[in-house]
Amino acid sequence: MTASADSVELHEGRPFDPYGAHRDDPYSFLADVGDAEPVFYAPLLGAWCVTRREDMVSVLRDDRSFSARDHNPRPAVELPEDVRRMFRTWRGADAVAVGSLDPPEHARVRDILNTGFTPARVRAFEPTIREIATDLAERAAASTEFDLISGFAVPYALEVICRRLGVPEEYYDRCRTWSEQRIELMMSQQNADPEHLRAYARGLMEFGAFARSLVQERLAAPQDDLISELLHDGKAGRTLTADEVAVQVPTLIFAGHMTCAEALGTIFYQQLRSPGGWAEVADGKVATRNLVEEGLRFDSPLAGMYRTATRDVVVGDVPLTAGSRLLLLYGAAGRDSRSHACPAAFRPDSGSATHLAFGHGIHFCLGAGFARAELEIAIQAVAARMPGLTLAPGTPPHHRPVFPLRALTELRVRQ
């Protein structure tokens, strides 16, 4: 039982379904419910949804009352026992990625990981990012019409993070597949063929084994990449062990390319359908930095993150018992009328720095600066090579049923 009896009596469960009815537009539902009930229980998610920015910030600042240990979505279906076992152990026995660590262990690992994403490191890597963006924009521009998601955003984001980590090029596609298999297991909402689930789980076992093998190679022969830096050049002489680095590699690949590709999908789609269109970006009327921040505010690529109450708490005037599961809806915070004058309008000139797309507190995205540079460079490369970009005729794009990720299935464009 994740909610107190009193809470359930006071607050009926709400039919929030971000996998189905509310998949393309969760915000209308959240705005209607959130005005009267900013913390509500969603039976489909088995969690209390928090929609108000101030309540989320309070939770994210209180590391003693709320744990990040179980911050990922859970499958809504019963997985076969062998699949559950592989899903638990694919990173290694008792292995926990930094996003799931609580204090005090979190601080040590996070402090060393941060060294890979300092402003100086980001600036040093920017020429490589620009080279990747320019090359992919040139290739995409060879077609009059193409899918911007699969033809640019995904391969761009994947290559950038893989190059930064030091993943060999021949493994890029496999890293993408392994990431998709993780999504299929983590976000399963209906019964699937057990053999398919086993194939996904075996893929994750391969992902973990690949990460450990790559780390061992860099331990013996360091190169100019992030994995080598974490093993050999840590902060003030402190480094992570090979096992600790291997645990982080799949998460860095997964989060590093998925969220960037998703953010690019939102940014391009919203600007292309705005009255000024892409021309306002190409001619400099819309500043690249402002466009990035507004895209992150308007529809965060990570719509939310889970937390678990470690003791009896009150969130937004709702009493919750220890063990209650909360979903902090970062995307809803970006539409909070208390923080934004026109929350439902896409306006790159409105000043969007108060969004929670990168989280808050000790788990604030360690690659936020890297991601911002990556997004800006991608937009600049496409604007330079395809200044006349428009949406292709046809039905509007839809989102994949992979909540809390906000991923468009495709985005057909023309130049």
Short mmCIF file of C-alpha atoms in Angstrom, two decimals:
data_model
loop_
_atom_site.label_atom_id
_atom_site.label_comp_id
_atom_site.label_asym_id
_atom_site.label_seq_id
_atom_site.Cartn_x
_atom_site.Cartn_y
_atom_site.Cartn_z
CA MET A 1 0.00 0.00 0.00
CA THR A 2 1.65 3.25 -1.10
CA ALA A 3 -0.92 5.71 0.17
CA SER A 4 -2.50 6.20 3.55
CA ALA A 5 -6.14 5.25 4.02
CA ASP A 6 -6.96 8.83 4.97
CA SER A 7 -5.35 10.15 1.80
CA VAL A 8 -7.30 7.77 -0.41
CA GLU A 9 -10.57 8.79 1.25
CA LEU A 10 -9.81 12.48 0.82
CA HIS A 11 -8.50 12.28 -2.75
CA GLU A 12 -10.07 9.98 -5.31
CA GLY A 13 -7.76 8.46 -7.87
CA ARG A 14 -7.62 10.36 -11.16
CA PRO A 15 -7.69 8.58 -14.54
CA PHE A 16 -4.39 10.01 -15.73
CA ASP A 17 -3.25 7.86 -18.67
CA PRO A 18 -0.07 9.24 -20.29
CA TYR A 19 0.31 5.99 -22.26
CA GLY A 20 -3.11 6.25 -23.90
CA ALA A 21 -5.75 8.97 -23.65
CA HIS A 22 -3.30 11.67 -22.53
CA ARG A 23 -0.26 10.50 -24.48
CA ASP A 24 -0.03 13.40 -26.96
CA ASP A 25 -1.31 16.10 -24.61
CA PRO A 26 -0.98 15.34 -20.90
CA TYR A 27 -0.91 19.04 -20.04
CA SER A 28 -4.59 19.88 -20.59
CA PHE A 29 -5.58 17.13 -18.18
CA LEU A 30 -2.91 18.11 -15.66
CA ALA A 31 -3.89 21.79 -15.79
CA ASP A 32 -7.57 21.00 -15.20
CA VAL A 33 -6.88 18.63 -12.32
CA GLY A 34 -3.89 20.46 -10.90
CA ASP A 35 -5.72 23.74 -10.37
CA ALA A 36 -7.99 22.08 -7.81
CA GLU A 37 -5.82 19.16 -6.77
CA PRO A 38 -2.11 19.81 -7.36
CA VAL A 39 -1.20 16.46 -5.77
CA PHE A 40 -3.43 13.61 -6.92
CA TYR A 41 -3.27 9.83 -7.00
CA ALA A 42 -3.05 8.09 -10.41
CA PRO A 43 -4.00 4.40 -10.04
CA LEU A 44 -2.58 3.52 -13.47
CA LEU A 45 0.86 4.73 -12.35
CA GLY A 46 0.56 3.63 -8.73
CA ALA A 47 1.86 7.03 -7.69
CA TRP A 48 0.92 10.44 -6.33
CA CYS A 49 1.38 12.97 -9.15
CA VAL A 50 2.85 16.33 -8.13
CA THR A 51 2.07 19.13 -10.59
CA ARG A 52 3.08 22.36 -8.83
CA ARG A 53 6.63 23.62 -9.25
CA GLU A 54 7.04 24.76 -5.65
CA ASP A 55 5.98 21.34 -4.32
CA MET A 56 8.44 19.56 -6.62
CA VAL A 57 11.29 21.81 -5.55
CA SER A 58 10.46 21.13 -1.89
CA VAL A 59 10.59 17.37 -2.49
CA LEU A 60 13.81 17.54 -4.51
CA ARG A 61 15.50 19.57 -1.77
CA ASP A 62 14.52 17.12 0.98
CA ASP A 63 16.88 14.18 0.53
CA ARG A 64 16.13 12.86 4.03
CA SER A 65 12.40 12.43 3.40
CA PHE A 66 12.48 11.29 -0.22
CA SER A 67 14.63 8.61 -1.85
CA ALA A 68 15.72 8.46 -5.49
CA ARG A 69 16.51 4.75 -5.25
CA ASP A 70 13.41 3.74 -7.24
CA HIS A 71 13.20 6.74 -9.56
CA ASN A 72 12.53 4.90 -12.82
CA PRO A 73 9.08 3.84 -14.09
CA ARG A 74 8.01 0.30 -13.33
CA PRO A 75 6.47 -2.14 -15.81
CA ALA A 76 2.72 -2.39 -15.31
CA VAL A 77 2.71 -6.10 -16.17
CA GLU A 78 4.18 -9.10 -14.41
CA LEU A 79 7.49 -10.05 -16.00
CA PRO A 80 8.59 -13.70 -16.13
CA GLU A 81 10.90 -14.60 -13.24
CA ASP A 82 13.97 -15.09 -15.42
CA VAL A 83 13.34 -11.71 -17.07
CA ARG A 84 12.98 -10.03 -13.66
CA ARG A 85 16.26 -11.60 -12.55
CA MET A 86 18.14 -10.37 -15.63
CA PHE A 87 16.52 -6.93 -15.31
CA ARG A 88 17.77 -6.69 -11.72
CA THR A 89 21.33 -7.83 -12.40
CA TRP A 90 22.27 -6.67 -15.92
CA ARG A 91 24.47 -3.87 -14.58
CA GLY A 92 26.11 -6.22 -12.09
CA ALA A 93 25.22 -7.53 -8.64
CA ASP A 94 23.91 -4.71 -6.40
CA ALA A 95 25.01 -2.14 -9.00
CA VAL A 96 23.24 1.24 -8.77
CA ALA A 97 23.60 4.12 -11.23
CA VAL A 98 24.20 7.62 -9.87
CA GLY A 99 20.61 8.75 -10.49
CA SER A 100 19.38 6.12 -8.04
CA LEU A 101 21.92 6.80 -5.30
CA ASP A 102 20.96 8.57 -2.08
CA PRO A 103 23.30 10.45 0.26
CA PRO A 104 25.96 9.92 1.40
CA GLU A 105 27.11 7.54 -1.40
CA HIS A 106 25.63 9.79 -4.06
CA ALA A 107 27.95 12.74 -3.34
CA ARG A 108 31.22 10.87 -3.91
CA VAL A 109 30.19 9.32 -7.24
CA ARG A 110 28.47 12.45 -8.48
CA ASP A 111 31.43 14.66 -7.58
CA ILE A 112 33.76 12.63 -9.79
CA LEU A 113 31.26 12.30 -12.65
CA ASN A 114 30.87 16.08 -12.66
CA THR A 115 34.51 16.45 -13.71
CA GLY A 116 33.61 15.04 -17.11
CA PHE A 117 31.07 17.79 -17.76
CA THR A 118 32.74 20.97 -16.51
CA PRO A 119 32.39 24.08 -18.70
CA ALA A 120 36.02 23.64 -19.80
CA ARG A 121 35.44 20.01 -20.83
CA VAL A 122 32.27 20.98 -22.70
CA ARG A 123 34.07 23.78 -24.57
CA ALA A 124 36.89 21.42 -25.50
CA PHE A 125 34.42 18.95 -26.99
CA GLU A 126 32.29 21.50 -28.85
CA PRO A 127 34.31 21.27 -32.12
CA THR A 128 33.56 17.53 -32.21
CA ILE A 129 29.86 18.17 -31.59
CA ARG A 130 29.81 20.77 -34.37
CA GLU A 131 31.56 18.39 -36.75
CA ILE A 132 28.94 15.69 -36.07
CA ALA A 133 26.04 18.14 -36.46
CA THR A 134 27.37 19.61 -39.70
CA ASP A 135 28.00 16.19 -41.24
CA LEU A 136 24.53 14.87 -40.36
CA ALA A 137 22.81 18.08 -41.51
CA GLU A 138 24.60 17.77 -44.86
CA ARG A 139 23.47 14.17 -45.21
CA ALA A 140 19.88 14.95 -44.25
CA ALA A 141 19.80 17.87 -46.68
CA ALA A 142 20.37 15.47 -49.57
CA SER A 143 16.65 14.58 -49.32
CA THR A 144 13.85 16.98 -50.17
CA GLU A 145 11.68 15.40 -47.47
CA PHE A 146 12.82 13.31 -44.50
CA ASP A 147 12.02 12.32 -40.93
CA LEU A 148 13.95 14.71 -38.72
CA ILE A 149 13.82 12.29 -35.77
CA SER A 150 15.39 9.23 -37.40
CA GLY A 151 17.29 11.18 -40.06
CA PHE A 152 18.98 13.67 -37.78
CA ALA A 153 18.02 13.93 -34.08
CA VAL A 154 18.59 10.32 -33.00
CA PRO A 155 21.84 9.60 -34.90
CA TYR A 156 23.20 13.00 -33.88
CA ALA A 157 22.49 12.61 -30.16
CA LEU A 158 23.70 9.00 -30.15
CA GLU A 159 26.99 9.78 -31.90
CA VAL A 160 27.70 12.78 -29.67
CA ILE A 161 27.41 10.89 -26.38
CA CYS A 162 29.17 7.80 -27.77
CA ARG A 163 32.08 9.89 -29.03
CA ARG A 164 32.35 11.64 -25.67
CA LEU A 165 32.40 8.32 -23.82
CA GLY A 166 34.74 6.60 -26.26
CA VAL A 167 32.32 3.98 -27.59
CA PRO A 168 33.65 2.45 -30.85
CA GLU A 169 31.56 3.43 -33.89
CA GLU A 170 30.64 -0.17 -34.68
CA TYR A 171 28.67 -0.29 -31.42
CA TYR A 172 26.49 2.80 -31.98
CA ASP A 173 23.54 0.89 -33.44
CA ARG A 174 23.74 -1.75 -30.74
CA CYS A 175 23.73 0.93 -28.04
CA ARG A 176 20.54 2.30 -29.59
CA THR A 177 18.97 -1.16 -29.66
CA TRP A 178 19.97 -1.92 -26.07
CA SER A 179 18.47 1.40 -24.98
CA GLU A 180 15.20 0.57 -26.74
CA GLN A 181 15.14 -2.84 -25.08
CA ARG A 182 15.50 -1.17 -21.70
CA ILE A 183 12.50 1.04 -22.52
CA GLU A 184 10.43 -1.97 -23.53
CA LEU A 185 11.07 -3.66 -20.18
CA MET A 186 10.87 -0.58 -17.96
CA MET A 187 7.70 0.82 -19.49
CA SER A 188 5.73 -2.29 -20.46
CA GLN A 189 2.03 -1.50 -20.09
CA GLN A 190 0.47 -4.61 -21.59
CA ASN A 191 1.28 -8.27 -21.78
CA ALA A 192 3.94 -9.08 -24.35
CA ASP A 193 5.27 -12.30 -25.76
CA PRO A 194 7.52 -13.78 -23.01
CA GLU A 195 10.11 -14.66 -25.64
CA HIS A 196 10.27 -11.03 -26.74
CA LEU A 197 10.74 -9.99 -23.12
CA ARG A 198 13.52 -12.55 -22.72
CA ALA A 199 15.21 -11.21 -25.86
CA TYR A 200 15.06 -7.68 -24.43
CA ALA A 201 16.48 -8.86 -21.11
CA ARG A 202 19.29 -10.74 -22.82
CA GLY A 203 20.03 -7.55 -24.75
CA LEU A 204 20.42 -5.70 -21.46
CA MET A 205 22.77 -8.39 -20.19
CA GLU A 206 24.85 -7.78 -23.33
CA PHE A 207 24.72 -4.02 -22.67
CA GLY A 208 26.13 -4.50 -19.16
CA ALA A 209 28.82 -6.91 -20.38
CA PHE A 210 29.80 -4.48 -23.14
CA ALA A 211 30.14 -1.61 -20.64
CA ARG A 212 32.36 -3.70 -18.34
CA SER A 213 34.52 -4.83 -21.25
CA LEU A 214 34.96 -1.29 -22.58
CA VAL A 215 35.91 0.00 -19.13
CA GLN A 216 38.52 -2.74 -18.72
CA GLU A 217 40.05 -1.72 -22.05
CA ARG A 218 40.28 1.92 -20.96
CA LEU A 219 41.68 0.89 -17.59
CA ALA A 220 44.56 -0.84 -19.32
CA ALA A 221 44.96 1.65 -22.17
CA PRO A 222 43.40 5.08 -21.53
CA GLN A 223 42.34 7.27 -24.45
CA ASP A 224 41.01 10.80 -24.86
CA ASP A 225 37.46 10.07 -23.69
CA LEU A 226 35.18 10.34 -20.68
CA ILE A 227 35.56 6.73 -19.53
CA SER A 228 39.33 7.15 -19.34
CA GLU A 229 38.94 10.44 -17.47
CA LEU A 230 36.74 8.84 -14.82
CA LEU A 231 39.20 5.98 -14.35
CA HIS A 232 42.43 7.98 -14.39
CA ASP A 233 41.82 11.74 -14.02
CA GLY A 234 39.28 12.16 -11.23
CA LYS A 235 38.80 15.26 -9.13
CA ALA A 236 41.77 15.96 -6.83
CA GLY A 237 43.23 12.57 -7.68
CA ARG A 238 40.04 10.70 -6.80
CA THR A 239 38.68 8.31 -9.42
CA LEU A 240 35.94 5.72 -9.70
CA THR A 241 36.65 2.01 -9.73
CA ALA A 242 36.21 0.04 -12.94
CA ASP A 243 32.96 -1.44 -11.60
CA GLU A 244 31.63 1.98 -10.62
CA VAL A 245 32.35 3.41 -14.06
CA ALA A 246 30.83 0.40 -15.83
CA VAL A 247 27.57 0.94 -13.92
CA GLN A 248 27.32 4.53 -15.16
CA VAL A 249 28.11 3.90 -18.85
CA PRO A 250 24.70 2.51 -19.94
CA THR A 251 22.86 5.33 -18.14
CA LEU A 252 25.06 7.97 -19.77
CA ILE A 253 24.40 6.42 -23.19
CA PHE A 254 20.67 5.97 -22.56
CA ALA A 255 19.94 9.37 -21.01
CA GLY A 256 22.56 11.18 -23.07
CA HIS A 257 21.01 10.41 -26.43
CA MET A 258 17.33 9.76 -25.67
CA THR A 259 16.56 13.04 -23.94
CA CYS A 260 18.57 15.12 -26.42
CA ALA A 261 16.83 13.55 -29.43
CA GLU A 262 13.44 14.04 -27.77
CA ALA A 263 14.16 17.68 -26.94
CA LEU A 264 15.19 18.33 -30.55
CA GLY A 265 11.93 16.79 -31.75
CA THR A 266 9.90 19.14 -29.56
CA ILE A 267 11.97 22.23 -30.38
CA PHE A 268 11.81 21.73 -34.14
CA TYR A 269 8.14 20.78 -34.17
CA GLN A 270 6.98 23.71 -32.07
CA GLN A 271 9.06 26.28 -33.95
CA LEU A 272 8.12 24.90 -37.36
CA ARG A 273 4.42 25.18 -36.52
CA SER A 274 4.73 28.64 -34.95
CA PRO A 275 3.58 31.72 -36.94
CA GLY A 276 7.16 32.79 -37.69
CA GLY A 277 8.26 29.30 -38.66
CA TRP A 278 11.86 28.19 -39.09
CA ALA A 279 12.75 31.41 -40.94
CA GLU A 280 12.88 33.24 -37.60
CA VAL A 281 15.64 30.89 -36.46
CA ALA A 282 17.54 30.96 -39.75
CA ASP A 283 17.61 34.78 -39.86
CA GLY A 284 18.45 35.18 -36.18
CA LYS A 285 15.17 36.72 -34.99
CA VAL A 286 14.85 33.86 -32.49
CA ALA A 287 18.03 33.33 -30.48
CA THR A 288 19.19 29.73 -30.37
CA ARG A 289 19.63 29.72 -26.59
CA ASN A 290 16.10 31.10 -26.08
CA LEU A 291 14.66 28.48 -28.42
CA VAL A 292 16.38 25.68 -26.50
CA GLU A 293 15.19 26.91 -23.11
CA GLU A 294 11.61 27.41 -24.31
CA GLY A 295 11.54 23.95 -25.87
CA LEU A 296 12.71 22.43 -22.59
CA ARG A 297 10.10 24.44 -20.69
CA PHE A 298 7.20 23.84 -23.03
CA ASP A 299 7.46 20.05 -23.23
CA SER A 300 10.28 18.60 -21.13
CA PRO A 301 11.89 15.54 -22.77
CA LEU A 302 11.67 13.86 -19.37
CA ALA A 303 8.11 14.57 -18.23
CA GLY A 304 8.79 13.48 -14.68
CA MET A 305 10.77 11.45 -12.20
CA TYR A 306 9.71 9.22 -9.34
CA ARG A 307 10.61 9.55 -5.66
CA THR A 308 9.68 7.44 -2.63
CA ALA A 309 8.79 8.88 0.76
CA THR A 310 11.09 7.46 3.45
CA ARG A 311 8.80 8.63 6.27
CA ASP A 312 5.35 10.12 6.76
CA VAL A 313 5.26 13.45 4.92
CA VAL A 314 2.94 16.19 3.69
CA VAL A 315 3.22 17.27 0.06
CA GLY A 316 1.01 20.10 -1.16
CA ASP A 317 -1.23 19.69 1.91
CA VAL A 318 -1.71 15.98 1.19
CA PRO A 319 -0.55 13.64 4.00
CA LEU A 320 1.37 10.62 2.66
CA THR A 321 2.74 7.63 4.52
CA ALA A 322 6.28 6.27 4.37
CA GLY A 323 6.64 4.19 1.22
CA SER A 324 4.35 6.40 -0.87
CA ARG A 325 5.53 6.71 -4.46
CA LEU A 326 5.50 10.18 -6.01
CA LEU A 327 5.80 11.23 -9.63
CA LEU A 328 7.24 14.75 -9.91
CA LEU A 329 5.86 16.02 -13.20
CA TYR A 330 8.64 18.30 -14.43
CA GLY A 331 6.71 18.96 -17.63
CA ALA A 332 3.71 20.22 -15.66
CA ALA A 333 6.02 22.56 -13.72
CA GLY A 334 6.90 24.14 -17.06
CA ARG A 335 3.20 24.90 -17.57
CA ASP A 336 2.63 26.19 -14.03
CA SER A 337 0.77 29.51 -14.31
CA ARG A 338 2.39 30.64 -11.04
CA SER A 339 5.80 30.60 -12.75
CA HIS A 340 4.95 31.48 -16.38
CA ALA A 341 2.77 34.25 -17.75
CA CYS A 342 1.61 32.26 -20.80
CA PRO A 343 2.18 28.62 -19.79
CA ALA A 344 0.36 27.02 -22.74
CA ALA A 345 1.96 29.19 -25.42
CA PHE A 346 5.27 28.42 -27.14
CA ARG A 347 7.19 31.71 -26.97
CA PRO A 348 10.99 31.54 -27.29
CA ASP A 349 11.26 35.20 -26.26
CA SER A 350 9.49 34.71 -22.92
CA GLY A 351 12.45 33.72 -20.71
CA SER A 352 12.24 30.07 -19.70
CA ALA A 353 15.17 29.57 -17.36
CA THR A 354 12.91 28.54 -14.46
CA HIS A 355 11.94 25.19 -16.02
CA LEU A 356 12.72 21.88 -14.30
CA ALA A 357 13.70 19.93 -17.42
CA PHE A 358 17.06 19.12 -15.81
CA GLY A 359 15.58 18.47 -12.38
CA HIS A 360 16.66 20.22 -9.19
CA GLY A 361 18.74 19.63 -6.09
CA ILE A 362 21.48 17.04 -5.74
CA HIS A 363 20.17 15.06 -8.74
CA PHE A 364 20.16 18.05 -11.10
CA CYS A 365 21.28 16.69 -14.48
CA LEU A 366 25.08 16.51 -14.40
CA GLY A 367 25.21 16.90 -18.18
CA ALA A 368 22.94 19.98 -18.36
CA GLY A 369 25.66 22.25 -19.74
CA PHE A 370 26.71 19.59 -22.23
CA ALA A 371 23.08 19.08 -23.34
CA ARG A 372 22.47 22.80 -23.82
CA ALA A 373 25.56 23.11 -26.02
CA GLU A 374 24.54 20.00 -27.95
CA LEU A 375 21.02 21.30 -28.60
CA GLU A 376 22.20 24.75 -29.66
CA ILE A 377 24.82 23.38 -32.04
CA ALA A 378 22.30 21.05 -33.66
CA ILE A 379 19.86 23.90 -34.27
CA GLN A 380 22.60 26.12 -35.68
CA ALA A 381 23.78 23.39 -38.06
CA VAL A 382 20.28 22.74 -39.43
CA ALA A 383 19.49 26.47 -39.71
CA ALA A 384 22.71 27.06 -41.66
CA ARG A 385 22.19 24.17 -44.07
CA MET A 386 18.36 24.15 -44.33
CA PRO A 387 17.08 27.71 -43.72
CA GLY A 388 13.81 27.03 -45.59
CA LEU A 389 12.75 24.03 -43.50
CA THR A 390 8.99 23.47 -43.16
CA LEU A 391 6.67 20.76 -41.87
CA ALA A 392 5.73 18.23 -44.53
CA PRO A 393 1.99 17.98 -45.31
CA GLY A 394 0.14 15.25 -43.47
CA THR A 395 -1.25 14.37 -40.08
CA PRO A 396 0.40 15.89 -37.00
CA PRO A 397 3.03 13.68 -35.34
CA HIS A 398 2.20 11.56 -32.32
CA HIS A 399 4.15 10.62 -29.22
CA ARG A 400 5.38 7.15 -28.39
CA PRO A 401 3.79 5.38 -25.38
CA VAL A 402 7.01 5.61 -23.35
CA PHE A 403 6.06 7.97 -20.53
CA PRO A 404 7.72 9.70 -18.70
CA LEU A 405 9.83 10.18 -21.83
CA ARG A 406 8.23 12.56 -24.37
CA ALA A 407 9.28 11.13 -27.71
CA LEU A 408 7.71 11.88 -31.08
CA THR A 409 7.31 8.86 -33.35
CA GLU A 410 8.51 10.89 -36.33
CA LEU A 411 8.66 14.45 -37.65
CA ARG A 412 8.36 14.75 -41.42
CA VAL A 413 9.96 17.93 -42.77
CA ARG A 414 10.67 19.51 -46.16
CA GLN A 415 13.22 22.00 -47.39
#
